Amino acid sequence: SNQFPVRPDSQSTPWRFGIVASEYNQQYVDGLVGFAKDELQVIAPKSETTILRVPGSFEIPIAVQAVVERQRVDAILAFGVIFDGETMHAQLIAGAVTTALMNLSLQHKVPILHEVLVVKNDQQATERCLLPKTNRGIEAARAAIRILGSLNNLGKE
């Protein structure tokens, strides 16, 4: 069904990654963080990763902004899990976070990998957060390294 990105070649660049992760729905978010950290270590063993925890997904953008402004990072991975209930709440939060992260990325010229997931149930959350085959943490790590490679290659022809 969906194309899972292949693992990029091993990189010797000492990149600095920031991870901003929600404490809400912690078991699932911890899965994303763990898989992402491991994948970054495998692909870019000289890189460093700093993790900042925030209460919920709505607080992710302010924390991302703080990381970008106070630390030198090459890319940020944003992780949260929102269960889609019967109200508009999940959609409102997800939409607001998405817009804020895109604006921060463009304003600061730093790739921000958006993995604030809206899921319908535990099965969806488990597949995306806890299982390696469809893990959004792994996907975010690979995408972070790919976008850094793309941006670094600009103007080098």
Tab-separated table of C-alpha atoms in Angstrom:
chain	number	residue	atom	x	y	z
A	1	SER	CA	0.000	0.000	0.000
A	2	ASN	CA	2.059	2.988	1.135
A	3	GLN	CA	5.704	3.119	0.114
A	4	PHE	CA	7.941	2.940	3.160
A	5	PRO	CA	11.127	4.916	2.488
A	6	VAL	CA	14.253	2.793	2.175
A	7	ARG	CA	17.114	3.395	4.588
A	8	PRO	CA	19.570	5.981	3.243
A	9	ASP	CA	23.255	5.080	3.017
A	10	SER	CA	25.330	5.484	6.147
A	11	GLN	CA	26.419	9.093	6.705
A	12	SER	CA	29.589	10.401	8.311
A	13	THR	CA	28.184	13.898	8.891
A	14	PRO	CA	27.919	14.798	12.610
A	15	TRP	CA	24.373	16.132	12.357
A	16	ARG	CA	22.490	17.482	15.349
A	17	PHE	CA	18.905	16.365	15.688
A	18	GLY	CA	16.266	17.588	18.074
A	19	ILE	CA	13.310	15.441	19.047
A	20	VAL	CA	10.257	17.105	20.581
A	21	ALA	CA	7.839	14.544	21.976
A	22	SER	CA	4.503	14.689	23.745
A	23	GLU	CA	4.081	12.954	27.118
A	24	TYR	CA	0.424	12.303	26.325
A	25	ASN	CA	-0.234	8.720	25.115
A	26	GLN	CA	3.292	8.082	26.305
A	27	GLN	CA	3.698	4.382	25.453
A	28	TYR	CA	3.028	5.134	21.794
A	29	VAL	CA	5.113	8.308	21.641
A	30	ASP	CA	7.988	6.490	23.372
A	31	GLY	CA	7.831	3.925	20.575
A	32	LEU	CA	8.204	6.645	17.947
A	33	VAL	CA	11.084	8.266	19.830
A	34	GLY	CA	12.908	4.987	20.431
A	35	PHE	CA	12.657	3.772	16.848
A	36	ALA	CA	13.679	7.197	15.493
A	37	LYS	CA	16.713	7.474	17.796
A	38	ASP	CA	17.887	3.978	16.893
A	39	GLU	CA	17.455	4.636	13.180
A	40	LEU	CA	19.363	7.947	13.350
A	41	GLN	CA	22.208	6.153	15.187
A	42	VAL	CA	22.367	3.461	12.513
A	43	ILE	CA	22.327	5.840	9.534
A	44	ALA	CA	24.325	8.717	11.037
A	45	PRO	CA	26.408	7.251	13.893
A	46	LYS	CA	28.300	10.519	14.467
A	47	SER	CA	25.117	12.508	14.940
A	48	GLU	CA	23.756	13.752	18.263
A	49	THR	CA	20.134	13.738	19.322
A	50	THR	CA	18.572	15.891	22.041
A	51	ILE	CA	15.110	15.043	23.350
A	52	LEU	CA	12.663	17.537	24.799
A	53	ARG	CA	9.397	16.354	26.348
A	54	VAL	CA	6.238	18.455	26.436
A	55	PRO	CA	2.838	17.765	28.056
A	56	GLY	CA	0.780	17.283	24.891
A	57	SER	CA	0.763	17.729	21.139
A	58	PHE	CA	-0.519	21.299	21.356
A	59	GLU	CA	2.725	22.278	23.161
A	60	ILE	CA	4.982	20.793	20.493
A	61	PRO	CA	5.295	23.952	18.327
A	62	ILE	CA	6.411	26.246	21.178
A	63	ALA	CA	9.027	23.673	22.178
A	64	VAL	CA	10.201	23.258	18.581
A	65	GLN	CA	10.560	27.021	18.358
A	66	ALA	CA	12.631	27.075	21.571
A	67	VAL	CA	14.918	24.294	20.313
A	68	VAL	CA	15.462	26.022	16.966
A	69	GLU	CA	16.199	29.370	18.609
A	70	ARG	CA	18.374	28.157	21.508
A	71	GLN	CA	20.259	25.190	20.084
A	72	ARG	CA	22.046	24.587	16.803
A	73	VAL	CA	20.087	21.763	15.223
A	74	ASP	CA	20.068	20.528	11.647
A	75	ALA	CA	16.587	19.021	11.827
A	76	ILE	CA	13.802	18.442	14.330
A	77	LEU	CA	11.496	15.453	14.638
A	78	ALA	CA	8.134	16.193	16.252
A	79	PHE	CA	6.268	13.241	17.785
A	80	GLY	CA	2.787	13.096	19.253
A	81	VAL	CA	-0.223	10.792	19.190
A	82	ILE	CA	-3.773	12.130	19.213
A	83	PHE	CA	-6.760	9.797	19.428
A	84	ASP	CA	-9.572	10.928	17.190
A	85	GLY	CA	-12.612	11.121	19.461
A	86	GLU	CA	-16.158	12.063	18.670
A	87	THR	CA	-15.516	15.793	18.949
A	88	MET	CA	-13.640	18.214	16.706
A	89	HIS	CA	-10.882	18.496	19.309
A	90	ALA	CA	-8.393	16.124	17.648
A	91	GLN	CA	-8.804	17.774	14.227
A	92	LEU	CA	-8.425	21.266	15.667
A	93	ILE	CA	-5.222	20.382	17.514
A	94	ALA	CA	-3.755	18.445	14.593
A	95	GLY	CA	-4.500	21.259	12.146
A	96	ALA	CA	-3.078	23.956	14.418
A	97	VAL	CA	0.085	21.956	15.099
A	98	THR	CA	0.578	21.196	11.397
A	99	THR	CA	0.319	24.862	10.399
A	100	ALA	CA	2.600	25.990	13.230
A	101	LEU	CA	5.295	23.403	12.403
A	102	MET	CA	5.256	24.291	8.701
A	103	ASN	CA	5.581	27.997	9.521
A	104	LEU	CA	8.484	27.367	11.920
A	105	SER	CA	10.256	25.182	9.379
A	106	LEU	CA	10.061	27.826	6.665
A	107	GLN	CA	10.765	30.769	8.961
A	108	HIS	CA	13.885	29.193	10.488
A	109	LYS	CA	14.918	27.194	7.396
A	110	VAL	CA	15.166	24.007	9.448
A	111	PRO	CA	13.526	20.758	8.374
A	112	ILE	CA	10.823	19.783	10.873
A	113	LEU	CA	9.548	16.252	10.482
A	114	HIS	CA	5.874	16.181	11.374
A	115	GLU	CA	4.866	12.920	13.045
A	116	VAL	CA	2.048	14.182	15.225
A	117	LEU	CA	-0.296	11.340	14.390
A	118	VAL	CA	-4.071	11.282	14.551
A	119	VAL	CA	-5.196	7.691	15.097
A	120	LYS	CA	-8.618	6.103	15.411
A	121	ASN	CA	-7.782	3.279	17.835
A	122	ASP	CA	-5.093	1.309	19.649
A	123	GLN	CA	-4.500	-0.935	16.657
A	124	GLN	CA	-3.613	2.025	14.414
A	125	ALA	CA	-1.422	3.486	17.151
A	126	THR	CA	0.363	0.159	17.688
A	127	GLU	CA	1.046	-0.318	13.958
A	128	ARG	CA	2.461	3.184	13.507
A	129	CYS	CA	4.325	3.562	16.795
A	130	LEU	CA	5.339	0.173	18.151
A	131	LEU	CA	5.911	-2.089	15.136
A	132	PRO	CA	9.081	-1.703	13.039
A	133	LYS	CA	7.496	-2.509	9.660
A	134	THR	CA	5.224	0.553	9.571
A	135	ASN	CA	6.924	2.723	12.178
A	136	ARG	CA	6.527	6.470	11.733
A	137	GLY	CA	9.577	7.105	13.921
A	138	ILE	CA	11.795	5.186	11.494
A	139	GLU	CA	10.106	6.977	8.598
A	140	ALA	CA	10.777	10.389	10.182
A	141	ALA	CA	14.450	9.541	10.821
A	142	ARG	CA	14.968	8.468	7.221
A	143	ALA	CA	13.115	11.489	5.875
A	144	ALA	CA	15.182	13.838	8.080
A	145	ILE	CA	18.432	12.474	6.688
A	146	ARG	CA	17.097	12.532	3.138
A	147	ILE	CA	15.988	16.174	3.294
A	148	LEU	CA	19.324	17.206	4.839
A	149	GLY	CA	21.084	15.439	1.982
A	150	SER	CA	18.865	17.141	-0.584
A	151	LEU	CA	19.409	20.596	0.905
A	152	ASN	CA	23.179	20.028	1.214
A	153	ASN	CA	23.382	19.035	-2.448
A	154	LEU	CA	21.750	22.252	-3.661
A	155	GLY	CA	24.129	24.273	-5.777
A	156	LYS	CA	26.870	21.618	-5.718
A	157	GLU	CA	26.509	20.435	-9.333
